[in-house]
Amino acid sequence: MKAKEWLEKSKTERAQALIDLKEQARKLRFDMATREAKNVSDFKKIKKDIARIETIARQEEVSLDVNEK
């Protein structure tokens, strides 16, 4: 999913998606280790989505800190 699409979602939806993506990444990592995974490129996509969500969360956190001062 693109960063713009993640921005349109609420904070709670992003938090839940982050939990789900981390679980998918964990499962896929174990599947890759046991050679059960069919499509290993999904791991790269999941990692990028996790990074996008965490970046958005950090940007919101920093912008709140700047506005408070």
mmCIF file of C-alpha atoms in Angstrom:
data_model
loop_
_atom_site.group_PDB
_atom_site.id
_atom_site.type_symbol
_atom_site.label_atom_id
_atom_site.label_comp_id
_atom_site.label_asym_id
_atom_site.label_seq_id
_atom_site.Cartn_x
_atom_site.Cartn_y
_atom_site.Cartn_z
ATOM 1 C CA MET A 1 0.000 0.000 0.000
ATOM 2 C CA LYS A 2 1.253 3.493 -0.760
ATOM 3 C CA ALA A 3 2.099 5.971 2.000
ATOM 4 C CA LYS A 4 -0.732 8.243 0.841
ATOM 5 C CA GLU A 5 -3.227 5.431 1.407
ATOM 6 C CA TRP A 6 -1.835 4.802 4.901
ATOM 7 C CA LEU A 7 -2.227 8.504 5.741
ATOM 8 C CA GLU A 8 -5.945 8.298 4.929
ATOM 9 C CA LYS A 9 -6.463 5.600 7.559
ATOM 10 C CA SER A 10 -7.044 6.374 11.216
ATOM 11 C CA LYS A 11 -4.383 5.925 13.858
ATOM 12 C CA THR A 12 -6.062 2.825 15.285
ATOM 13 C CA GLU A 13 -6.403 1.219 11.844
ATOM 14 C CA ARG A 14 -2.712 1.778 11.211
ATOM 15 C CA ALA A 15 -1.810 0.367 14.626
ATOM 16 C CA GLN A 16 -3.849 -2.777 13.971
ATOM 17 C CA ALA A 17 -2.369 -3.110 10.483
ATOM 18 C CA LEU A 18 1.117 -2.804 11.956
ATOM 19 C CA ILE A 19 0.435 -5.657 14.362
ATOM 20 C CA ASP A 20 -0.949 -7.802 11.533
ATOM 21 C CA LEU A 21 1.958 -7.022 9.201
ATOM 22 C CA LYS A 22 4.538 -7.844 11.848
ATOM 23 C CA GLU A 23 2.818 -11.177 12.457
ATOM 24 C CA GLN A 24 2.762 -11.896 8.704
ATOM 25 C CA ALA A 25 6.463 -11.006 8.451
ATOM 26 C CA ARG A 26 7.311 -13.316 11.343
ATOM 27 C CA LYS A 27 5.357 -16.190 9.815
ATOM 28 C CA LEU A 28 6.828 -15.622 6.369
ATOM 29 C CA ARG A 29 10.352 -15.441 7.791
ATOM 30 C CA PHE A 30 9.898 -18.875 9.367
ATOM 31 C CA ASP A 31 8.359 -20.236 6.161
ATOM 32 C CA MET A 32 11.348 -18.974 4.181
ATOM 33 C CA ALA A 33 13.734 -20.620 6.647
ATOM 34 C CA THR A 34 11.988 -23.960 6.234
ATOM 35 C CA ARG A 35 11.643 -23.423 2.471
ATOM 36 C CA GLU A 36 7.836 -23.580 2.622
ATOM 37 C CA ALA A 37 7.289 -20.053 1.260
ATOM 38 C CA LYS A 38 6.234 -19.880 -2.361
ATOM 39 C CA ASN A 39 6.591 -16.121 -2.914
ATOM 40 C CA VAL A 40 9.502 -14.647 -0.990
ATOM 41 C CA SER A 41 9.057 -11.202 -2.558
ATOM 42 C CA ASP A 42 6.061 -10.719 -0.261
ATOM 43 C CA PHE A 43 8.496 -10.389 2.650
ATOM 44 C CA LYS A 44 10.061 -7.313 1.050
ATOM 45 C CA LYS A 45 6.639 -5.737 0.474
ATOM 46 C CA ILE A 46 5.564 -6.413 4.056
ATOM 47 C CA LYS A 47 8.764 -4.883 5.433
ATOM 48 C CA LYS A 48 8.223 -1.748 3.339
ATOM 49 C CA ASP A 49 4.641 -1.395 4.581
ATOM 50 C CA ILE A 50 5.832 -1.752 8.184
ATOM 51 C CA ALA A 51 8.421 0.959 7.575
ATOM 52 C CA ARG A 52 5.825 3.260 6.010
ATOM 53 C CA ILE A 53 3.458 2.913 8.963
ATOM 54 C CA GLU A 54 6.235 3.455 11.510
ATOM 55 C CA THR A 55 7.471 6.504 9.582
ATOM 56 C CA ILE A 56 4.006 8.048 9.538
ATOM 57 C CA ALA A 57 3.625 7.403 13.263
ATOM 58 C CA ARG A 58 6.993 9.032 13.969
ATOM 59 C CA GLN A 59 6.154 12.045 11.783
ATOM 60 C CA GLU A 60 2.903 12.552 13.679
ATOM 61 C CA GLU A 61 4.717 12.227 16.999
ATOM 62 C CA VAL A 62 7.369 14.786 16.026
ATOM 63 C CA SER A 63 4.855 17.247 14.609
ATOM 64 C CA LEU A 64 2.901 17.125 17.881
ATOM 65 C CA ASP A 65 6.076 17.844 19.858
ATOM 66 C CA VAL A 66 6.903 20.859 17.658
ATOM 67 C CA ASN A 67 3.397 22.297 18.037
ATOM 68 C CA GLU A 68 3.487 21.977 21.823
ATOM 69 C CA LYS A 69 6.583 24.164 22.222
#
